[in-house]
PDB file of C-alpha atoms and ligand atoms in Angstrom:
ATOM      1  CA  UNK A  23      12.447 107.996 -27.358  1.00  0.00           C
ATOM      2  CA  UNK A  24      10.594 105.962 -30.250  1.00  0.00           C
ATOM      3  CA  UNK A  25       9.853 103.550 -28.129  1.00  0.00           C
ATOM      4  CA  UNK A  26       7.723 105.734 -25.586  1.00  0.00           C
ATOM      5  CA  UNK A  27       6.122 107.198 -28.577  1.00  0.00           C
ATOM      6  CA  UNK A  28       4.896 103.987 -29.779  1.00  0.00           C
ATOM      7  CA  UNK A  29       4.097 102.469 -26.239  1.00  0.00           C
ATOM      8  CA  UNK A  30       2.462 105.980 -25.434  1.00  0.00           C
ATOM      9  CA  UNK A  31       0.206 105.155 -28.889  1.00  0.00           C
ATOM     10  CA  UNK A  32      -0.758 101.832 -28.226  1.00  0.00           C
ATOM     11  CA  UNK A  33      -2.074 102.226 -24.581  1.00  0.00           C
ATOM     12  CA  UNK A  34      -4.535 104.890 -25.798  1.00  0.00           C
ATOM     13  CA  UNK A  35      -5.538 102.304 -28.477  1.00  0.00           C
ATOM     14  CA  UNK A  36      -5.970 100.019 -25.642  1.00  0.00           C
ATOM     15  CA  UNK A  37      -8.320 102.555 -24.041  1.00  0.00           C
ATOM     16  CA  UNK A  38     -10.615 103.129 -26.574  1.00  0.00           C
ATOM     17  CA  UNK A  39     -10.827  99.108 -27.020  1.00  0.00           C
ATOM     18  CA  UNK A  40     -11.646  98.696 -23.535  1.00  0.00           C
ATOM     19  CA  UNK A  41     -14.423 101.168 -24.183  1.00  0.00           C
ATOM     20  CA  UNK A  42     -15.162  98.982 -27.382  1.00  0.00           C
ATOM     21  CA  UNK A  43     -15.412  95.862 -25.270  1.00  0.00           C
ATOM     22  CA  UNK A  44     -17.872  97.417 -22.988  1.00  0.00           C
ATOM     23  CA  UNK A  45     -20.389  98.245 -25.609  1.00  0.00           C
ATOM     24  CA  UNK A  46     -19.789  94.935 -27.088  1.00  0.00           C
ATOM     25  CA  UNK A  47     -20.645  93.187 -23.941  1.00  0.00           C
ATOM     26  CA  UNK A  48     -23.240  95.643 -22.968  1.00  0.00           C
ATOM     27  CA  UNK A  49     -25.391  94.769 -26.773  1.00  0.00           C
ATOM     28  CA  UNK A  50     -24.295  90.919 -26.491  1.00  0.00           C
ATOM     29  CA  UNK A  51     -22.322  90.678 -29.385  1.00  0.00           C
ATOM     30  CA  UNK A  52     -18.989  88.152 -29.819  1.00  0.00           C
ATOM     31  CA  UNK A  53     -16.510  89.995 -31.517  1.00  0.00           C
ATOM     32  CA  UNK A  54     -13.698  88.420 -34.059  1.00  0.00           C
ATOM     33  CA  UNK A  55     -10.542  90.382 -35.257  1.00  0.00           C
ATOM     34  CA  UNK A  56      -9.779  88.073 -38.636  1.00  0.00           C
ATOM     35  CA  UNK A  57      -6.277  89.193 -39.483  1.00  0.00           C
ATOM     36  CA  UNK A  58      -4.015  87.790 -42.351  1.00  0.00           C
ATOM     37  CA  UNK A  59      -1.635  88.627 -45.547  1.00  0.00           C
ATOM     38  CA  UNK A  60      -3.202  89.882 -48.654  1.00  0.00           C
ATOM     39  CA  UNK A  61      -4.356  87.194 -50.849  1.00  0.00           C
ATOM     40  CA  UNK A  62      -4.725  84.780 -47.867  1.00  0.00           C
ATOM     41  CA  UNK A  63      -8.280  84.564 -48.519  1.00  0.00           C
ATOM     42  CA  UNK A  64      -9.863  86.827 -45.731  1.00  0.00           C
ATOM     43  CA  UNK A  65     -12.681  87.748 -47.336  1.00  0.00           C
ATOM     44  CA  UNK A  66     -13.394  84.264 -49.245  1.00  0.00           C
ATOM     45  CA  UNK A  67     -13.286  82.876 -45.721  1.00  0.00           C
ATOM     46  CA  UNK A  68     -15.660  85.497 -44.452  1.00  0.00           C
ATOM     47  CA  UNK A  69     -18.029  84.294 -47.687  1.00  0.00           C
ATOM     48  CA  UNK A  70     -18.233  80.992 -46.316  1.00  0.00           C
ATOM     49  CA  UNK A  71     -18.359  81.179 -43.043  1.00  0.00           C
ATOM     50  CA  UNK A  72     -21.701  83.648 -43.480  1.00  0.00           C
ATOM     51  CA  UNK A  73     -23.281  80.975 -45.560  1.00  0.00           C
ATOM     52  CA  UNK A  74     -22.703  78.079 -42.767  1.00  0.00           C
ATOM     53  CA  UNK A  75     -23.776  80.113 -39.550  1.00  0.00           C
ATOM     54  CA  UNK A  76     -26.319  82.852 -41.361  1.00  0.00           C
ATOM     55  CA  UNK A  77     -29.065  80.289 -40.419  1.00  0.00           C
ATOM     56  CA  UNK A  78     -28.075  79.915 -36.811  1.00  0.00           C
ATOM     57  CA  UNK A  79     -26.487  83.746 -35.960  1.00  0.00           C
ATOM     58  CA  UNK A  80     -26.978  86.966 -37.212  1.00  0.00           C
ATOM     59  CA  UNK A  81     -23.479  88.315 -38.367  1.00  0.00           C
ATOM     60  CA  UNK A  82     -22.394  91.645 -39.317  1.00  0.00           C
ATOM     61  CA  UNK A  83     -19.364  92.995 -40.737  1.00  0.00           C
ATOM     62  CA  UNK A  84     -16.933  95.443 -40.664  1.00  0.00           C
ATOM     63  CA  UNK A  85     -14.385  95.616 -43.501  1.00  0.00           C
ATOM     64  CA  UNK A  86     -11.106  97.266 -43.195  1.00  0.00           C
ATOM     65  CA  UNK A  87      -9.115  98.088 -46.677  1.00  0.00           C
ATOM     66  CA  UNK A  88      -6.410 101.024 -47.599  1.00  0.00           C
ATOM     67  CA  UNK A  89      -8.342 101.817 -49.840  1.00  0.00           C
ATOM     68  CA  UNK A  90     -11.926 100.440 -52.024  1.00  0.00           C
ATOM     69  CA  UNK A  91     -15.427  98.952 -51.107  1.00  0.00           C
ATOM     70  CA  UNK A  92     -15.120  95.562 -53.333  1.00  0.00           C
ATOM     71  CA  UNK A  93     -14.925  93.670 -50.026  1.00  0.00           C
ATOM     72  CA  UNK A  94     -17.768  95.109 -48.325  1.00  0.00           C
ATOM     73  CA  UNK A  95     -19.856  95.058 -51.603  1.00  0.00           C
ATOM     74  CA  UNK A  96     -19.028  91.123 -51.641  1.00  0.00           C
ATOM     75  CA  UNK A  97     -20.049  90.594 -47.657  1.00  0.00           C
ATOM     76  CA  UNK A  98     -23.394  93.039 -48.361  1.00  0.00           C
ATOM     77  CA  UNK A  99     -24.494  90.855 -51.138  1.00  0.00           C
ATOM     78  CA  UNK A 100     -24.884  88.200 -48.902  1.00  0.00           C
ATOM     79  CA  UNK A 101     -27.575  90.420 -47.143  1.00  0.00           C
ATOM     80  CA  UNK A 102     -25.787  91.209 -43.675  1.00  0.00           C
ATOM     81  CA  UNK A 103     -25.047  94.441 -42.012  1.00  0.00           C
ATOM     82  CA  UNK A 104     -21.663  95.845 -43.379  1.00  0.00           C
ATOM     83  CA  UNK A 105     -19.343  98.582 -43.246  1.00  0.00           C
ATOM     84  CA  UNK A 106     -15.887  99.692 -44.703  1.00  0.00           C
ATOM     85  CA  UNK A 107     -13.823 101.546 -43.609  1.00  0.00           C
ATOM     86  CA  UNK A 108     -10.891 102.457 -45.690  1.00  0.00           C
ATOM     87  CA  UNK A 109      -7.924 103.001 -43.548  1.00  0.00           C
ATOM     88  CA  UNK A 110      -6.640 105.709 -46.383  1.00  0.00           C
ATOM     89  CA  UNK A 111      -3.106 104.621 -46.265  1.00  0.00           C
ATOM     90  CA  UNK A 112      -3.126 102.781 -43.072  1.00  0.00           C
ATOM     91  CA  UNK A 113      -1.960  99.368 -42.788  1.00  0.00           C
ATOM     92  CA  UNK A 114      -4.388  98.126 -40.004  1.00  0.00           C
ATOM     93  CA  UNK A 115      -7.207  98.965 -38.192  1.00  0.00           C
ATOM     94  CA  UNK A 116      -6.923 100.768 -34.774  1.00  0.00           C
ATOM     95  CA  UNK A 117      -9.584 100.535 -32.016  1.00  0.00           C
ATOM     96  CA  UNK A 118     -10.798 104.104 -32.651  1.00  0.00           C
ATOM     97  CA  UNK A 119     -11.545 103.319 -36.205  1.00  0.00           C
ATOM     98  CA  UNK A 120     -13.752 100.707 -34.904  1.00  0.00           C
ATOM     99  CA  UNK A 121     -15.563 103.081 -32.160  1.00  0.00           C
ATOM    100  CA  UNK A 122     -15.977 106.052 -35.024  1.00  0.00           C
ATOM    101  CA  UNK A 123     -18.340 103.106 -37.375  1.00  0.00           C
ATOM    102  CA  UNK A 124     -20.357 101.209 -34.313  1.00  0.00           C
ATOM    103  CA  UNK A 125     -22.895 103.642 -34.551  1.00  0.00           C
ATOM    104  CA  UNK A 126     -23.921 102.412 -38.655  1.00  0.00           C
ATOM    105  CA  UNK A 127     -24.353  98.663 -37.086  1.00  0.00           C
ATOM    106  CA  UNK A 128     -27.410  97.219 -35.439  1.00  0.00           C
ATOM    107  CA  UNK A 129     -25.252  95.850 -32.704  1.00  0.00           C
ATOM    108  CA  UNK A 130     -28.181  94.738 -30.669  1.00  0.00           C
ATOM    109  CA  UNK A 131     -29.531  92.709 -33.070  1.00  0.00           C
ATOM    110  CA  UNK A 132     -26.035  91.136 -33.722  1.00  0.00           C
ATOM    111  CA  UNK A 133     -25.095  87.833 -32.613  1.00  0.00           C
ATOM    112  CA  UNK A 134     -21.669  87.901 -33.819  1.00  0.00           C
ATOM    113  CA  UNK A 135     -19.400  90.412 -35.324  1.00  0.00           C
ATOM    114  CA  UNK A 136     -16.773  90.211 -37.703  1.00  0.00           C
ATOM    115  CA  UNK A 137     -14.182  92.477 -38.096  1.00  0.00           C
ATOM    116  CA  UNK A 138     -11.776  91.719 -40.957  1.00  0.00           C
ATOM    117  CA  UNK A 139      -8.748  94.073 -40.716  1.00  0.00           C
ATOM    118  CA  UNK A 140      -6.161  95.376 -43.347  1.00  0.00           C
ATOM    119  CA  UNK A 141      -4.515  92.523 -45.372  1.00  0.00           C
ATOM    120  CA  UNK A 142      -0.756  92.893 -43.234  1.00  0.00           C
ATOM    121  CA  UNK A 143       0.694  89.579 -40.910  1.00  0.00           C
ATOM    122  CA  UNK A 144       2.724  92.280 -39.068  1.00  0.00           C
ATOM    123  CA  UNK A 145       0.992  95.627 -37.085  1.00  0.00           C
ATOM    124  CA  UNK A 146      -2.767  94.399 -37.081  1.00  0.00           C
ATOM    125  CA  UNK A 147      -2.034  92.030 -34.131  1.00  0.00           C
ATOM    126  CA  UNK A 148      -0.437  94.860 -32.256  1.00  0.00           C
ATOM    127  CA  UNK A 149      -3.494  96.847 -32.478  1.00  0.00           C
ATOM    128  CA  UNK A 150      -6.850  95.757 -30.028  1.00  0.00           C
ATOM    129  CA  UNK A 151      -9.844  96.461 -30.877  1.00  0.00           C
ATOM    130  CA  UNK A 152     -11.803  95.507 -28.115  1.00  0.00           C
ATOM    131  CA  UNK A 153     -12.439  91.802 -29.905  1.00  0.00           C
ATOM    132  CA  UNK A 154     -13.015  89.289 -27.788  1.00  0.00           C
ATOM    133  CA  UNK A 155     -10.728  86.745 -30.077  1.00  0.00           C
ATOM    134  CA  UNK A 156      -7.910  87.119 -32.982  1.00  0.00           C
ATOM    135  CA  UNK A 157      -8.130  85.113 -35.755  1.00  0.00           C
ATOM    136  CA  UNK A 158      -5.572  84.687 -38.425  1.00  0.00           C
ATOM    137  CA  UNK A 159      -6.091  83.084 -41.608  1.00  0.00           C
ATOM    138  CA  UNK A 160      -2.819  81.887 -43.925  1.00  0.00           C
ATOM    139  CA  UNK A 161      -2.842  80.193 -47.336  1.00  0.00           C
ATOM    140  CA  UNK A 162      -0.509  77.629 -47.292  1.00  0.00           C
ATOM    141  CA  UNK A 163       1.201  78.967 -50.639  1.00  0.00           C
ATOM    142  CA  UNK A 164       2.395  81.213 -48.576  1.00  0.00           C
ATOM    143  CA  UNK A 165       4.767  79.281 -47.599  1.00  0.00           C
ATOM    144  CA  UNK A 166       6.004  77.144 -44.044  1.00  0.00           C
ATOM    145  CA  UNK A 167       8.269  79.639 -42.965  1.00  0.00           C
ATOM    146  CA  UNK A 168       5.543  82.667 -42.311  1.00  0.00           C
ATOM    147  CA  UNK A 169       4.894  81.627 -38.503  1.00  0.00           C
ATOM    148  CA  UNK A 170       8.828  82.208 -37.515  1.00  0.00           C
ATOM    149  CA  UNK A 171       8.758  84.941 -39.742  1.00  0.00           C
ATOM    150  CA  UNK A 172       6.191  86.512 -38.110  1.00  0.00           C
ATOM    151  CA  UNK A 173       5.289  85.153 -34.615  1.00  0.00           C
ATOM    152  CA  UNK A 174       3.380  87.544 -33.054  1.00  0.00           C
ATOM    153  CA  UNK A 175       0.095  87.022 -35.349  1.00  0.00           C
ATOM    154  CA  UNK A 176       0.714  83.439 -34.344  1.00  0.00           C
ATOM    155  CA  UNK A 177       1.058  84.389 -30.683  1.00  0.00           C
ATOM    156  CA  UNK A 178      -2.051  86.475 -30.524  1.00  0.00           C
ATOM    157  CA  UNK A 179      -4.451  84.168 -32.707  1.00  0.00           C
ATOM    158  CA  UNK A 180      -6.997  81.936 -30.847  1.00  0.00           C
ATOM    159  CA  UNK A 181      -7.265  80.249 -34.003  1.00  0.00           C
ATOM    160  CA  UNK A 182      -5.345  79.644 -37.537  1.00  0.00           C
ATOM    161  CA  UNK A 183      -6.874  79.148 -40.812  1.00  0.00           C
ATOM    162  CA  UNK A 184      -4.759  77.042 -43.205  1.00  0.00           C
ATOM    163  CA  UNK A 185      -6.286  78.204 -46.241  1.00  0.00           C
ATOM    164  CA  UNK A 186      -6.071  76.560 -50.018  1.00  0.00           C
ATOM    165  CA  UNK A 187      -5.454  72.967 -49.530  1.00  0.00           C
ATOM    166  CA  UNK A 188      -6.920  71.782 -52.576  1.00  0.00           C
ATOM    167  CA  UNK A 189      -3.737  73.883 -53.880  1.00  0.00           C
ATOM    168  CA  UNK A 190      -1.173  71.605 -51.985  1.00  0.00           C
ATOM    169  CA  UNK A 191      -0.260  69.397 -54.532  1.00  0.00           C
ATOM    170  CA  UNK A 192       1.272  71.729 -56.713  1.00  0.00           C
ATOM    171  CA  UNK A 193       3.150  73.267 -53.874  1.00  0.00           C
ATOM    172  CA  UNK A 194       6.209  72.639 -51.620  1.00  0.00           C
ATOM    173  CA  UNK A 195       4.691  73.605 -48.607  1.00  0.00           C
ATOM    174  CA  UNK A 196       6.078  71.074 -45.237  1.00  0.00           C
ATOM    175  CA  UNK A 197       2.010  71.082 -43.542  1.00  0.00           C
ATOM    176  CA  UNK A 198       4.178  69.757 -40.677  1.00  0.00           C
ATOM    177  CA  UNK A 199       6.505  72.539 -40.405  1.00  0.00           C
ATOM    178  CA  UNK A 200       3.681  74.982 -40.717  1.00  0.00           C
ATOM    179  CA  UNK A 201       1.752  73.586 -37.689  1.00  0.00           C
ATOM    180  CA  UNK A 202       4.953  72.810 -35.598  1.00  0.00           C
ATOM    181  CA  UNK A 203       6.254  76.278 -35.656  1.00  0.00           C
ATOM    182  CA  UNK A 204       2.766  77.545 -35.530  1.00  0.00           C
ATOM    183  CA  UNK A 205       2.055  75.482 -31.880  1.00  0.00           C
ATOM    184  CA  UNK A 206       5.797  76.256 -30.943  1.00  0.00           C
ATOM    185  CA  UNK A 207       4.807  79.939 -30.566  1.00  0.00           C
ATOM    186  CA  UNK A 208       1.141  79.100 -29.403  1.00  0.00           C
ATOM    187  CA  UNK A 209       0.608  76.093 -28.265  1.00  0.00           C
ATOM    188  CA  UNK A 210      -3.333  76.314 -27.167  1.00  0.00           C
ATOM    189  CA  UNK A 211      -3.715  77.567 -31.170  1.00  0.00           C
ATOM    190  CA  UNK A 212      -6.473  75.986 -32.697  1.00  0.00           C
ATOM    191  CA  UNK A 213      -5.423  74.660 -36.289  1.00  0.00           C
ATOM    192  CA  UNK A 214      -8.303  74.355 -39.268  1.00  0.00           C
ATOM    193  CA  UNK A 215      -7.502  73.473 -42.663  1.00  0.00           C
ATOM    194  CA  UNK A 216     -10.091  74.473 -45.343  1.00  0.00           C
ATOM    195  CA  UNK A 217     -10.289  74.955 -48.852  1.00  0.00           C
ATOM    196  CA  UNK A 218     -12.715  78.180 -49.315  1.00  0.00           C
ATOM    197  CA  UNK A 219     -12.560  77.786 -53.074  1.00  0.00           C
ATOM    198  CA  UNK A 220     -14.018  73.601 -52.597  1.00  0.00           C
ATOM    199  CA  UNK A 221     -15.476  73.974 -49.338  1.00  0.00           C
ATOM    200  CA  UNK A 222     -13.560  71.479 -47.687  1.00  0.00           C
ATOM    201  CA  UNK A 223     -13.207  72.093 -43.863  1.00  0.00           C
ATOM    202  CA  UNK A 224     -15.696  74.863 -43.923  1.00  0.00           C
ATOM    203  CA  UNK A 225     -17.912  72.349 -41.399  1.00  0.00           C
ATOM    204  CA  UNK A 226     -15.468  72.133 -38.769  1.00  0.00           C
ATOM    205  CA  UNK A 227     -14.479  75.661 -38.669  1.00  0.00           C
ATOM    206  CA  UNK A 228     -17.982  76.774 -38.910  1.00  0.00           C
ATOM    207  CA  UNK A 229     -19.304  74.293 -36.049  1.00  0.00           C
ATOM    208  CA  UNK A 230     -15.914  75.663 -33.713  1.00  0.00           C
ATOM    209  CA  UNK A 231     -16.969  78.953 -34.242  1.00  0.00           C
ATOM    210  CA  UNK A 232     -20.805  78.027 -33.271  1.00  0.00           C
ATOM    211  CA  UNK A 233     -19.514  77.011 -29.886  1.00  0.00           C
ATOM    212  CA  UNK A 234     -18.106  80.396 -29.021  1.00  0.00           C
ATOM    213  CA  UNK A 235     -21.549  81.721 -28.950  1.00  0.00           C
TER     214      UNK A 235
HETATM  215 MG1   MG B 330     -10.412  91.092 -48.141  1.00  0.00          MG
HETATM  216 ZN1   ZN B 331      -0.039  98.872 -39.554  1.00  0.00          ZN
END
């Protein structure tokens, strides 16, 4: 009986993102779902990325939190459309959610997207939004044994984000492990590794994402 409940929940979230999708297509805008733990470095990620492609696309933002506006204050200092929406106890965003803000972005004028959900490796890649790509980012103090741990994020991600690098040497963190397990469960996943506190791998990421334009 749970289970109906929950299947019964998710394909009406799966109705309203296909209603999403439409009006993303229909104003011309790429969408990206950028899920990850707390702490991962979501938002730092989101920081940089808006500095390398702000000359080439115009981004805006949505920012999904509990609870608090210190993320979208961050991304609106950089002078792009955003919005928050706080969840108020949920632990990821839902496609309605996303439908009930559309109307506060100027989606026309958008190029690209972002939509950086609740800070949770579990429920946010159960939930569409209508995206047109997942995107997981996971600091690699988090430790090699997060994509067995939890494989669907992995599963569902176009791309992963190794985040923190410049903090590997005072870690014990098998990089090898971490991508093995990671390609085990998706093996078209593309892998970055970037520092977002030194910059380093910023470039590539940034120049991958320019091609899905
Ligand atoms: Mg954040
Ligand atoms: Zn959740």
């Amino acid at each position: 009986m749970k289970v109906k409940v929950v299947t019964r929940i998710l394909e009406a979230n799966d109705r309203i993102a296909e209603q999403n999708r439409k009006r993303f297509q229909d104003a011309g805008v790429v969408v990206l779902n950028l899920m990850g733990a707390p702490g991962a470095g979501k938002t730092t990620l989101l920081e940089r990325t808006i500095h390398a492609l702000k000359p080439r696309f115009k981004i805006g933002v949505i920012e999904g939190d509990i609870v608090g506006t210190d993320d979208a204050e961050r991304i609106g200092a950089l002078d792009v459309p955003v919005v928050q929406i706080n969840t108020g106890g949920a632990c990821h965003l839902d496609a309605n959610m996303i439908s009930e803000v559309l109307s506060e972005l100027p989606l026309r004028e958008l190029d690209l997207l972002i939509i950086e959900n609740v800070g949770n490796l579990v429920c946010p890649a159960e939930f569409n939004v209508g995206e047109d790509l997942k995107l997981m980012v996971l600091s690699v103090a988090e430790g090699h044994d997060k994509p067995l741990k939890y494989p669907l994020m992995f599963r569902e991600s176009k791309a992963l984000v190794l985040n923190k690098i410049d903090l590997l040497p005072y870690l014990n963190t098998d990089m090898h492990k971490m991508r093995n397990d990671s390609l085990a469960l998706n093996p078209n996943l593309k892998i970055f590794e970037v520092s977002c506190a030194t910059g380093a791998g910023i470039d590539f990421w940034a120049e991958w994402l320019t091609g899905l334009r």
